[in-house]
mmCIF file of C-alpha atoms in Angstrom:
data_model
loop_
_atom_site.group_PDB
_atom_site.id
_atom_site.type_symbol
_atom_site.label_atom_id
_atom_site.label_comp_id
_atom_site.label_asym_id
_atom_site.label_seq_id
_atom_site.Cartn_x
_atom_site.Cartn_y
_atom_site.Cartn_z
ATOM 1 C CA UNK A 178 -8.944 -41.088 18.442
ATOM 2 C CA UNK A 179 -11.696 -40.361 15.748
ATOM 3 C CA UNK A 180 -14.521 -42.429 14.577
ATOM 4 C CA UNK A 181 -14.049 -46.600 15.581
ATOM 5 C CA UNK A 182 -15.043 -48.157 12.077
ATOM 6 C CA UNK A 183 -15.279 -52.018 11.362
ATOM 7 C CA UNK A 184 -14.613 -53.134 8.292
ATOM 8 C CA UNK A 185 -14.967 -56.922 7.039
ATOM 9 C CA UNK A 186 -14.182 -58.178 3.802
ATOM 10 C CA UNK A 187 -12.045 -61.552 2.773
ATOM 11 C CA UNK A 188 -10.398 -59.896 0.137
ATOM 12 C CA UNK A 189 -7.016 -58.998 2.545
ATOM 13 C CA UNK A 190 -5.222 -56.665 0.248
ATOM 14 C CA UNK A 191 -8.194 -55.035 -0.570
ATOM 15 C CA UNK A 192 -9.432 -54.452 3.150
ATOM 16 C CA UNK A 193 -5.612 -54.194 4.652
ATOM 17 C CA UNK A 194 -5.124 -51.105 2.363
ATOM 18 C CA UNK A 195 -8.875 -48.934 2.553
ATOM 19 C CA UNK A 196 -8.078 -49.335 6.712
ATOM 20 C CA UNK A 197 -4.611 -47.787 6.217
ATOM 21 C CA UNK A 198 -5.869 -45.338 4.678
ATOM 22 C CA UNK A 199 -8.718 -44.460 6.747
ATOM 23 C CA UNK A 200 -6.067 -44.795 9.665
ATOM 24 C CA UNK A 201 -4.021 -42.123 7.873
ATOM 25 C CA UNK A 202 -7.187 -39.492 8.399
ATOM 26 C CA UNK A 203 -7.265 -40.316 11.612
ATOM 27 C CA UNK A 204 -10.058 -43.089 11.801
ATOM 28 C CA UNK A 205 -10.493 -46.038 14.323
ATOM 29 C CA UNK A 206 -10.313 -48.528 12.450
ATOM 30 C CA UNK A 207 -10.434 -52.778 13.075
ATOM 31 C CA UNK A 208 -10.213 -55.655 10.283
ATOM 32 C CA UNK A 209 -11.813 -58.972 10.421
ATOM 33 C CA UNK A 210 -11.937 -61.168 7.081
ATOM 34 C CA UNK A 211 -15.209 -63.547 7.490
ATOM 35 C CA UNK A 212 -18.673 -62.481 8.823
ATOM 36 C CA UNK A 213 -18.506 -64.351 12.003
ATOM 37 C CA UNK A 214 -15.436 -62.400 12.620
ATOM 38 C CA UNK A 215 -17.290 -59.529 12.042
ATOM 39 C CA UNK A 216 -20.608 -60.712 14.802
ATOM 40 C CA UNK A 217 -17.766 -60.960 17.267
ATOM 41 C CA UNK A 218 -15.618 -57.865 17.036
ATOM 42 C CA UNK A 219 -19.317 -55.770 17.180
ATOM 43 C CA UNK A 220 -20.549 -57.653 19.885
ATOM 44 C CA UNK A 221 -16.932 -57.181 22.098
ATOM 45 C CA UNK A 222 -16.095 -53.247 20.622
ATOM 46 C CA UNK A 223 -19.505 -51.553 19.527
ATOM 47 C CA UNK A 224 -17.669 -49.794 16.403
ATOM 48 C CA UNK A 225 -19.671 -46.448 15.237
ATOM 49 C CA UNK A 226 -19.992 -48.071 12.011
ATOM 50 C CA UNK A 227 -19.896 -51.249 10.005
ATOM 51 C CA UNK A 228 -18.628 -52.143 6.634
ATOM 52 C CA UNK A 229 -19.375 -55.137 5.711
ATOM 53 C CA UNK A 230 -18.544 -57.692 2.389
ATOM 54 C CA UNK A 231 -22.026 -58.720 1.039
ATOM 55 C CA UNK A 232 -20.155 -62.077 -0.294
ATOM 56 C CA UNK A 233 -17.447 -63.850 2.361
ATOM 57 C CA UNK A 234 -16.935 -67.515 3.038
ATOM 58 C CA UNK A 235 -18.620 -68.574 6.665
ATOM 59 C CA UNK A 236 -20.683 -66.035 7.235
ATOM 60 C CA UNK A 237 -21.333 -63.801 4.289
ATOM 61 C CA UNK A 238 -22.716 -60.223 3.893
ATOM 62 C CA UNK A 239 -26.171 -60.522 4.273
ATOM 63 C CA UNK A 240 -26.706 -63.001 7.290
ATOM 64 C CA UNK A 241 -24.178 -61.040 9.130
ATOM 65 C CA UNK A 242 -26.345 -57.938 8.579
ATOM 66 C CA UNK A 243 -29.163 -59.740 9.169
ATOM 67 C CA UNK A 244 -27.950 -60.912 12.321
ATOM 68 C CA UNK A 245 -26.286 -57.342 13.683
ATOM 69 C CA UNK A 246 -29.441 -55.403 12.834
ATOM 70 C CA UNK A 247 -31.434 -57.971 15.227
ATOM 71 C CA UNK A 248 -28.671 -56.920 17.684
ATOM 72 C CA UNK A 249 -28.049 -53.242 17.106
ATOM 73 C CA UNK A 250 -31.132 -51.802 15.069
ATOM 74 C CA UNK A 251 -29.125 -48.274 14.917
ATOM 75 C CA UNK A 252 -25.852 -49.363 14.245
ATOM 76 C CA UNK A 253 -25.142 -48.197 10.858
ATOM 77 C CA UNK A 254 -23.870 -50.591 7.862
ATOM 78 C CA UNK A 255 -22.465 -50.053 4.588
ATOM 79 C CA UNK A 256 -21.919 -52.784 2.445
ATOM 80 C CA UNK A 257 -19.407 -53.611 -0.142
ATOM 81 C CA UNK A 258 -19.907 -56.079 -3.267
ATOM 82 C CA UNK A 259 -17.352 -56.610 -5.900
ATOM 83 C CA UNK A 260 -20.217 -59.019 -7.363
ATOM 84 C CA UNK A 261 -22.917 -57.373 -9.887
ATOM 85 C CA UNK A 262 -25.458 -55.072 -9.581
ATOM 86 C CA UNK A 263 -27.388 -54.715 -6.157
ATOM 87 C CA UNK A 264 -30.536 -54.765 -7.272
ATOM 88 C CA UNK A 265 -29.740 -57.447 -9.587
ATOM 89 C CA UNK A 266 -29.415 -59.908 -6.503
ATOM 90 C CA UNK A 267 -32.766 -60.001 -4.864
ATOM 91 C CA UNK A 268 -31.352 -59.986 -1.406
ATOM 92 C CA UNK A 269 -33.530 -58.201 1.455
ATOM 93 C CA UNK A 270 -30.909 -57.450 3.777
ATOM 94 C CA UNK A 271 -29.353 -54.966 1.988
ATOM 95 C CA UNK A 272 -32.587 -52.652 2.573
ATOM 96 C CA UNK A 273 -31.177 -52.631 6.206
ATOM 97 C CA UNK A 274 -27.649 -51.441 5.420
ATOM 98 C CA UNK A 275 -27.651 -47.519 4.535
ATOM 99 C CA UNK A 276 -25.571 -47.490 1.401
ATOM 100 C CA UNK A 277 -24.714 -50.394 -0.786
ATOM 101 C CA UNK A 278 -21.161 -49.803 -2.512
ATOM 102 C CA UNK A 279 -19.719 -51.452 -5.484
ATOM 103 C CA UNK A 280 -16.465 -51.944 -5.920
ATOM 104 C CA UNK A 281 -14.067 -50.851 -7.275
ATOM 105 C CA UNK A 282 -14.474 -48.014 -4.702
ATOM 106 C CA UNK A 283 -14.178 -44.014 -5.388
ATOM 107 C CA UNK A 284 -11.793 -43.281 -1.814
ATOM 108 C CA UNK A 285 -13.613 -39.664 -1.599
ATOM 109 C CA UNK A 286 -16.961 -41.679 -1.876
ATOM 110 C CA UNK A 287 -16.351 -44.273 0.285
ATOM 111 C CA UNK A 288 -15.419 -41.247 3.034
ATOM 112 C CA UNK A 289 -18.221 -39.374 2.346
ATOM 113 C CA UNK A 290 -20.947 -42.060 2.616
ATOM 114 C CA UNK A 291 -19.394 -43.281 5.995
ATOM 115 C CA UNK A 292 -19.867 -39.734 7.422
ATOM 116 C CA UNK A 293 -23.051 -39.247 5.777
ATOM 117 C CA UNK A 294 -23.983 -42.866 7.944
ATOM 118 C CA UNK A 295 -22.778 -41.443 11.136
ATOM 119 C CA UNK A 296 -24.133 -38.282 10.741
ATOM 120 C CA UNK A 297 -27.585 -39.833 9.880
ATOM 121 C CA UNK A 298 -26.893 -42.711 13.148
ATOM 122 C CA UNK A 299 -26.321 -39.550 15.654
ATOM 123 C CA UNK A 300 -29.119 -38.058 14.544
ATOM 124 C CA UNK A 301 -31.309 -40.676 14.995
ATOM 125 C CA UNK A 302 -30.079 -41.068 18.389
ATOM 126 C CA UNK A 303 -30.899 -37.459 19.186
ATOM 127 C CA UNK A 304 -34.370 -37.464 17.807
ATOM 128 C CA UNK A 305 -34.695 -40.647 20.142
ATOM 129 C CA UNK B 1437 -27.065 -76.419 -16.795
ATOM 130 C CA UNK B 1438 -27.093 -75.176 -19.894
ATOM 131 C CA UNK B 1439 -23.625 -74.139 -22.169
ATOM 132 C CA UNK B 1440 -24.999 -70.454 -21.650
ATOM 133 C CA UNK B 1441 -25.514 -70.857 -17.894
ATOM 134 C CA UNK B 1442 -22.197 -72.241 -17.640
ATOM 135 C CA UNK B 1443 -20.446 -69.727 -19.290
ATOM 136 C CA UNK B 1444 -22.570 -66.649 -17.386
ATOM 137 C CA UNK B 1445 -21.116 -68.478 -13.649
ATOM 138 C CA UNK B 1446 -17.824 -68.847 -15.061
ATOM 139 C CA UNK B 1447 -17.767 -64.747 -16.510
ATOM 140 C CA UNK B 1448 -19.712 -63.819 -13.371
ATOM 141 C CA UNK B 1449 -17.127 -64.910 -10.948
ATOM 142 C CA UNK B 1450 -14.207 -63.285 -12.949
ATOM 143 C CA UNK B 1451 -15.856 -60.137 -12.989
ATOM 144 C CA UNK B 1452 -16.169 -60.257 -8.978
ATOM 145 C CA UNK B 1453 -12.673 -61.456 -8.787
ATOM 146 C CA UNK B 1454 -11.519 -58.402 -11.681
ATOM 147 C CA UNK B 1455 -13.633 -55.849 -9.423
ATOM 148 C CA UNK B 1456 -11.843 -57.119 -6.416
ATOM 149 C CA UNK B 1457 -8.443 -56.317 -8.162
ATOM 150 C CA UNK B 1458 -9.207 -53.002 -9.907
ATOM 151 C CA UNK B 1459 -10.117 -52.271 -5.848
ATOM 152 C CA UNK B 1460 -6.884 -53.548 -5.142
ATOM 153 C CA UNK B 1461 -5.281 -51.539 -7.472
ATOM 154 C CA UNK B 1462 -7.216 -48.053 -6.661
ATOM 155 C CA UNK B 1463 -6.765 -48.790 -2.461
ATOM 156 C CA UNK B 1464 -2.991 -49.033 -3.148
ATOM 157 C CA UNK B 1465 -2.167 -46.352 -5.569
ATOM 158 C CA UNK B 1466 -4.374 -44.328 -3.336
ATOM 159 C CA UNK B 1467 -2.066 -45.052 -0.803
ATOM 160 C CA UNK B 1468 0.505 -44.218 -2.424
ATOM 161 C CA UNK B 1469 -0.366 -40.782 -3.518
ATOM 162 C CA UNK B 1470 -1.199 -40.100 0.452
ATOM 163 C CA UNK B 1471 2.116 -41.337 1.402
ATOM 164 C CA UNK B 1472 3.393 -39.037 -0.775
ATOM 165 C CA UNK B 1473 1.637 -36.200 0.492
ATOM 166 C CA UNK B 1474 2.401 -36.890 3.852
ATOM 167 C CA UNK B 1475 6.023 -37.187 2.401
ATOM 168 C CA UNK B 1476 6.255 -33.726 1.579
ATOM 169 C CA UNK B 1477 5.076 -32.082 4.158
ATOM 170 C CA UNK B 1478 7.633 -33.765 6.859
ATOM 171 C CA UNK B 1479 10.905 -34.393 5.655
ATOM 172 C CA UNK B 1480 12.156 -36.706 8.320
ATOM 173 C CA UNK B 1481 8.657 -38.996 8.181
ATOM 174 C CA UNK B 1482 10.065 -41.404 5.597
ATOM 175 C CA UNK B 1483 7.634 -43.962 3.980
ATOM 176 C CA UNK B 1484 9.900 -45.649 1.555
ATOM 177 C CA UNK B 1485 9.547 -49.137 2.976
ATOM 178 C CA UNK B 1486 5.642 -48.664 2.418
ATOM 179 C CA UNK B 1487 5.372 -47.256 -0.862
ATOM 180 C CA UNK B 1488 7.136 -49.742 -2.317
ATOM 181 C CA UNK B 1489 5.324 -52.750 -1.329
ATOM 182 C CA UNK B 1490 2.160 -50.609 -2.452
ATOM 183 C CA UNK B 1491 3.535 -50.244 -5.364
ATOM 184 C CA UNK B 1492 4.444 -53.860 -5.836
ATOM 185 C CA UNK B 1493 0.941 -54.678 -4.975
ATOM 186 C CA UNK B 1494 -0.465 -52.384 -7.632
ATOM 187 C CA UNK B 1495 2.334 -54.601 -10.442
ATOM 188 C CA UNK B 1496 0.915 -57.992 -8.996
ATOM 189 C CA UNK B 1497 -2.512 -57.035 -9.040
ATOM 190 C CA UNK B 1498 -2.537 -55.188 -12.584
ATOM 191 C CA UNK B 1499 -0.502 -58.789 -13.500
ATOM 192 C CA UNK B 1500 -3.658 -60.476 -12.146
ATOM 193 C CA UNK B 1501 -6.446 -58.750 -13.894
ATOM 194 C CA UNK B 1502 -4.178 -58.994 -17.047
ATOM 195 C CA UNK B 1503 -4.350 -63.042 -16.407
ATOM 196 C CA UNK B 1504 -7.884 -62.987 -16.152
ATOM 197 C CA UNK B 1505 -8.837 -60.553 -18.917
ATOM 198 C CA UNK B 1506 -7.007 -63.682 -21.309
ATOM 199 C CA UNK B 1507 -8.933 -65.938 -19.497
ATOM 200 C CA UNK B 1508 -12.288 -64.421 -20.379
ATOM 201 C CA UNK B 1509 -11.009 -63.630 -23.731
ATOM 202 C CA UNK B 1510 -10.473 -67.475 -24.214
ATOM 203 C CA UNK B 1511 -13.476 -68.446 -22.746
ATOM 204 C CA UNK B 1512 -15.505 -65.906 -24.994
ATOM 205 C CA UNK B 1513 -14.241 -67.253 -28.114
ATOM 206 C CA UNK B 1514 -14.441 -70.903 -26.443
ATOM 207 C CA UNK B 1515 -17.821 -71.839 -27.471
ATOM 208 C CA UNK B 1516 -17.013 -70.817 -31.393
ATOM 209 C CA UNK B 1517 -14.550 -73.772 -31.351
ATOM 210 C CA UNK B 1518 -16.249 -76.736 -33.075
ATOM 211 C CA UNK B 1519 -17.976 -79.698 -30.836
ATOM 212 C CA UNK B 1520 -14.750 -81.979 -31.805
ATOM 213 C CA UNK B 1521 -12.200 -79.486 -30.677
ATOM 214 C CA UNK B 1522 -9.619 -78.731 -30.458
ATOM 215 C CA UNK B 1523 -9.149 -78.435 -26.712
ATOM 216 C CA UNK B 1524 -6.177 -77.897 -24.849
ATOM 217 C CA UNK B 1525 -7.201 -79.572 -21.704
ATOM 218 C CA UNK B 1526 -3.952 -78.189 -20.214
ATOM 219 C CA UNK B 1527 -5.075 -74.451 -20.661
ATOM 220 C CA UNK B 1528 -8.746 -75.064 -19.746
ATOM 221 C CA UNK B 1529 -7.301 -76.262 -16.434
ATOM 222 C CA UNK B 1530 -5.929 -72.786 -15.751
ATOM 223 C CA UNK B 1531 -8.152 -70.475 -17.282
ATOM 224 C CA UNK B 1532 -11.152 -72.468 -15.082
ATOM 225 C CA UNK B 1533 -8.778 -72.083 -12.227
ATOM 226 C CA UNK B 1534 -8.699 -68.193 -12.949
ATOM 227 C CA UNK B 1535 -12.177 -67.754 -13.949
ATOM 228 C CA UNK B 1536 -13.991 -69.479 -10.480
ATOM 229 C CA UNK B 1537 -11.323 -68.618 -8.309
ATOM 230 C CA UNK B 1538 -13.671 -66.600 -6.200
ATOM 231 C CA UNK B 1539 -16.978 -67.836 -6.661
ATOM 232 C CA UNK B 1540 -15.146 -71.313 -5.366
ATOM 233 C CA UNK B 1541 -13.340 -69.421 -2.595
ATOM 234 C CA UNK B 1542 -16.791 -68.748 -1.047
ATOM 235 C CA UNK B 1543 -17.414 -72.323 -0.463
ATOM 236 C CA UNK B 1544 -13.491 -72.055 0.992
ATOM 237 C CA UNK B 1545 -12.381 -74.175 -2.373
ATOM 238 C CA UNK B 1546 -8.744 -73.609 -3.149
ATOM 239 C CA UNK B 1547 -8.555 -74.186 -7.175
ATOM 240 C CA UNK B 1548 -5.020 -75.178 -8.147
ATOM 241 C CA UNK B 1549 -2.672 -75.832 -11.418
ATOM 242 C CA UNK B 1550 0.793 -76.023 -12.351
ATOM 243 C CA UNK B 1551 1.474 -73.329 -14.619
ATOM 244 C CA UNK B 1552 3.583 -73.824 -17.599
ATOM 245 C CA UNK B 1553 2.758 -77.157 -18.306
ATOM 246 C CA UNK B 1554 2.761 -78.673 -22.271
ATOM 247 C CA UNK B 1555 -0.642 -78.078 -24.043
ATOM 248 C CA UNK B 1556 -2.848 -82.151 -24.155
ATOM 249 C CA UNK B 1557 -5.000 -81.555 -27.110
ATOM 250 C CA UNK B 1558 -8.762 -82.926 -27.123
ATOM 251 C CA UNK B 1559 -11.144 -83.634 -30.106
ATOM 252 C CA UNK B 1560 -14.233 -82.039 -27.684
ATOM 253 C CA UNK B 1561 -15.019 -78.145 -27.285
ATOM 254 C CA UNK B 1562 -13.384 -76.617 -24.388
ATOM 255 C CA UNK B 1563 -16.977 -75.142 -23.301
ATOM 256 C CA UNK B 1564 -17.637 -79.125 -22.477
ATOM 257 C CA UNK B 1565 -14.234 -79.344 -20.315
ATOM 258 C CA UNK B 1566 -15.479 -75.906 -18.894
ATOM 259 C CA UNK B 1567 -18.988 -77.284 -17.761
ATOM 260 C CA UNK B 1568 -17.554 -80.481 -16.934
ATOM 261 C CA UNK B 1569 -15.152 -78.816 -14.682
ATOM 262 C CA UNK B 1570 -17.989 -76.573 -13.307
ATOM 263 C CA UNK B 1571 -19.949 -79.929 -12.410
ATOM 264 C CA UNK B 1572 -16.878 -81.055 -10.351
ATOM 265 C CA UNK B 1573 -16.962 -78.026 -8.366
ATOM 266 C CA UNK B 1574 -20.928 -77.737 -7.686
ATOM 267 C CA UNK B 1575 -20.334 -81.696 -6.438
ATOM 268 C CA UNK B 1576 -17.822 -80.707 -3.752
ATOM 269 C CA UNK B 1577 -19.428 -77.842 -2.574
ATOM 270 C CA UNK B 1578 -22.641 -79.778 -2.255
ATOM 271 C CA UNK B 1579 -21.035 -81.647 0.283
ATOM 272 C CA UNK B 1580 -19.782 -78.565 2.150
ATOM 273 C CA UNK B 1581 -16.547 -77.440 0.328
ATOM 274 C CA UNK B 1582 -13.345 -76.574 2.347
ATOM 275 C CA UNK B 1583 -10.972 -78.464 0.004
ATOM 276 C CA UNK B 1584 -8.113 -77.712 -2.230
ATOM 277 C CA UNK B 1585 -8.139 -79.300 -5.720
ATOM 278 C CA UNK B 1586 -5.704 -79.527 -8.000
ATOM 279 C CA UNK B 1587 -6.269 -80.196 -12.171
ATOM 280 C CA UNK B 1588 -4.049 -81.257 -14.608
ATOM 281 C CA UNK B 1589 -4.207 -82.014 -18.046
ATOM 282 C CA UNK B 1590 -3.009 -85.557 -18.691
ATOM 283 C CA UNK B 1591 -3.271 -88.625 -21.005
ATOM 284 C CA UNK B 1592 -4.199 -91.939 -19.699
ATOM 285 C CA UNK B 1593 -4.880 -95.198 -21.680
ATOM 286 C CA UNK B 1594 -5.163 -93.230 -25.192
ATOM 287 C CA UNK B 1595 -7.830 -90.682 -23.235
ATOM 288 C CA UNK B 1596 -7.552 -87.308 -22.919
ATOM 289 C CA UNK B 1597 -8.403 -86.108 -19.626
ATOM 290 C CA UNK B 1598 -7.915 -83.975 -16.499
ATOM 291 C CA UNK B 1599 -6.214 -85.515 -13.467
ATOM 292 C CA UNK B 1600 -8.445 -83.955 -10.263
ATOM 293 C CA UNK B 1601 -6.413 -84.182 -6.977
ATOM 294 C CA UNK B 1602 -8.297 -83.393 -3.960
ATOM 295 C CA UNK B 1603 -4.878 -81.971 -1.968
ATOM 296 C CA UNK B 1604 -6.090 -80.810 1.103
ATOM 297 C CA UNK B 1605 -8.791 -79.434 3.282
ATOM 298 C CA UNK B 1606 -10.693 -80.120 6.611
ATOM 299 C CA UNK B 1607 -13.240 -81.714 4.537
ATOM 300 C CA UNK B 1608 -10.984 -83.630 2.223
ATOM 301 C CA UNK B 1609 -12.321 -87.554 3.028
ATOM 302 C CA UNK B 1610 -15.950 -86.271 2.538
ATOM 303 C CA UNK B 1611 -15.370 -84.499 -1.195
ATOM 304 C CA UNK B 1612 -12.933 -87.895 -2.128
ATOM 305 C CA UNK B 1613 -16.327 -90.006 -0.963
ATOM 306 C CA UNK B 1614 -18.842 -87.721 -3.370
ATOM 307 C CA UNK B 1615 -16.094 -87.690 -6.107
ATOM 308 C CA UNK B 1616 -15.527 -91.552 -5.926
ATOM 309 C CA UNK B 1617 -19.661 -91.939 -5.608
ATOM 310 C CA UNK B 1618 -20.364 -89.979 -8.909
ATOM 311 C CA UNK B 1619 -18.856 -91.358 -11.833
ATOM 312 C CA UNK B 1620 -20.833 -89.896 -14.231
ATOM 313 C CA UNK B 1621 -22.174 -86.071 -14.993
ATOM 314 C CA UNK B 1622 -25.201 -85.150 -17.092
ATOM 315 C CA UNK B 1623 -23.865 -84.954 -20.363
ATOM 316 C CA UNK B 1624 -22.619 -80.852 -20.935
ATOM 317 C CA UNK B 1625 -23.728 -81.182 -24.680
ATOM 318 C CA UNK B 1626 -26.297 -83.679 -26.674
ATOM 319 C CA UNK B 1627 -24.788 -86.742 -27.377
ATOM 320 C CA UNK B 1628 -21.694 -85.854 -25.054
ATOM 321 C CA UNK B 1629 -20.635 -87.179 -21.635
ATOM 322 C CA UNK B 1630 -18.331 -86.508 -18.774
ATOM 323 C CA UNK B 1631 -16.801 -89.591 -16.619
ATOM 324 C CA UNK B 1632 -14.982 -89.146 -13.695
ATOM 325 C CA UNK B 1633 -12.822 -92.356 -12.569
ATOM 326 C CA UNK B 1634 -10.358 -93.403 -9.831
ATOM 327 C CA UNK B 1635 -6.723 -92.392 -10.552
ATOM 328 C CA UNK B 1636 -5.899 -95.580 -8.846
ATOM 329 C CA UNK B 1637 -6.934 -96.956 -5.947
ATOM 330 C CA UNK B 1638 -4.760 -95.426 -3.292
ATOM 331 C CA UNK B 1639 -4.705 -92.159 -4.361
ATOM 332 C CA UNK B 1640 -7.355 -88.953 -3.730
ATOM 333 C CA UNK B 1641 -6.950 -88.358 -7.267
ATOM 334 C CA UNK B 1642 -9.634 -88.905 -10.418
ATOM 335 C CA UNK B 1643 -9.596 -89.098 -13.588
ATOM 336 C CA UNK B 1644 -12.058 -86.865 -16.281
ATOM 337 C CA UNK B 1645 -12.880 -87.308 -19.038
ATOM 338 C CA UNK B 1646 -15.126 -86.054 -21.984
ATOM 339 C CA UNK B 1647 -16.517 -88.567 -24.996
ATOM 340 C CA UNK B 1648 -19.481 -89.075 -27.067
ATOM 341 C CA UNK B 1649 -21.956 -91.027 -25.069
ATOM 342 C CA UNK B 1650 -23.079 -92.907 -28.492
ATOM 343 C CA UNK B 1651 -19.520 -94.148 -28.502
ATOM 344 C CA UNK B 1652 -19.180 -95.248 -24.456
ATOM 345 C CA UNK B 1653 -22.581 -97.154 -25.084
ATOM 346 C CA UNK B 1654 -20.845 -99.013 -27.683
ATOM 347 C CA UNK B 1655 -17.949 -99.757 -26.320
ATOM 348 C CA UNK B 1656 -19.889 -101.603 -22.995
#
């Protein structure tokens, strides 16, 4: 099996469809729909990678990242937002995630800035 | 809050929700288009079954954004209509249900209407339903959300005036309590104010409506 990816958003059709077709190129991938979904599935499966929805009922985005990174400082995290402009919302977690994605998403992007995050993770692990 | 304000939450939440069903829209008919490649190159892998729901899923969800594209179009144009109206309470109802749809979701509030339903026509602006409506759903999620409500247009007693139903929810007895405890919202315009009353007294339902406050003073 390839790369184990965890993605979280509450937007089902949305998040249903980007993990078939990550599934189709031969990713790993799990679904959750709320953040504390999302706290759970790390903490049982240690994914490679994390995509998370910066806005979800429960839990949302940024406490879930907030809470992960206290967890696993080198897991990496992408998040999503379908809301406005990042840097229009003022929220510190999202320094912590590597990429912050709006949506809707480019497919080629979204693939290359996952690989670009596990490339970066690994090689953080070997300089450790 | 401010008209302005009011009108920024209500075009801030449709955009997320739009966003969310352009992504939709993209995710499937990228899909698709895989499907089809993988299609081609073996014969006997058929993905009929699949492609067709994706495709139905792209339909619904360009029917969506088309829904909430009129929406904002009506609520753009809203605030040119003159403080005494007309308002057709019946299509506020919907649009607002369309509009905050996800910004209410995140407090897990399920906005309902009927659609279809005959037009009730107001003498107030539909910006002050809009706000008014707005209020309503800043009260519940104050006390912690999880609810479904349901708005109608109606007419009661010679008023104008949306029927609220609280349907359902884990917190349902908890939103009916705030609801019942507020009766009155800080008036969405000068000179303008929004009441919210018992339906009856049996039922999780209320009653809102929208009048000049110089008038209410002198009718008590």
């Amino acid at each position: 099996m390839g790369l184990r990816l965890l993605l979280a958003d509450d937007e089902r059709d949305f998040v249903d469809t980007l993990a078939e077709r990550l599934r189709l190129r031969d990713y790993d991938v799990q679904v959750v729909y709320d953040g504390a979904e999302a706290i759970r599935a790390v903490t049982a499966d240690k994914p490679d990678l994390v995509v998370l929805d910066l806005f979800m009922p429960g839990l949302p985005g940024d406490e879930a990242i907030r809470q992960l990174k206290m967890m696993y400082p080198a897991m990496p995290i992408i998040l999503l937002t379908g809301h406005q402009a990042v840097d229009d919302t003022g929220i510190s977690p999202i320094s912590q995630a590597f990429a912050c994605l709006t949506k809707p998403l480019a497919f080629k992007d979204f693939v290359a800035t996952v690989e670009a995050a596990i490339r970066g993770s690994a090689t953080q692990g070997n300089e450790k | 809050m401010t008209e302005r304000r009011c009108v920024a939450r209500l075009f801030a939440s449709a955009v997320h929700e739009l966003r969310n069903i352009l992504a939709v829209i993209r995710e499937s008919t990228g899909l698709g288009i895989d499907l089809l490649d993988m299609e081609q190159k073996s014969a006997e892998n058929s993905h009929q079954a699949r492609l067709h729901t994706v495709l139905e899923d792209s339909q619904k969800a360009v029917r969506q954004g088309a829904a909430l594209s009129d929406a904002m179009d009506y609520l753009a144009y809203a605030s040119d209509i003159e403080t005494n109206g007309p308002c057709d309470i019946t299509r506020v109802c919907h649009d607002f249900c369309l509009l905050y749809a996800r910004e209410a979701r995140s407090s897990k509030i399920t906005l309902l209407t009927d659609d279809g339903e005959d037009p009730v026509w107001a003498q107030f602006s539909p910006v002050l339903l809009f706000r008014a409506l707005l209020d309503v759903v800043d009260l519940c999620t104050s006390v912690g959300g999880q609810v479904s409500l349901k708005f109608s247009g109606e007419r009661r007693n010679k008023h104008e005036g949306v029927k609220i139903e609280v349907v359902a929810g884990t917190n349902r007895e908890l939103v009916v309590s705030a609801l019942a405890s507020c009766p009155r919202f800080e008036g969405p315009r000068i000179g303008w104010m929004a009441k919210l009353m018992p339906w009856t007294s049996q039922d999780p339902c209320f009653f809102l409506t929208i009048s000049e406050a110089e008038a209410q003073t002198e009718n008590h």
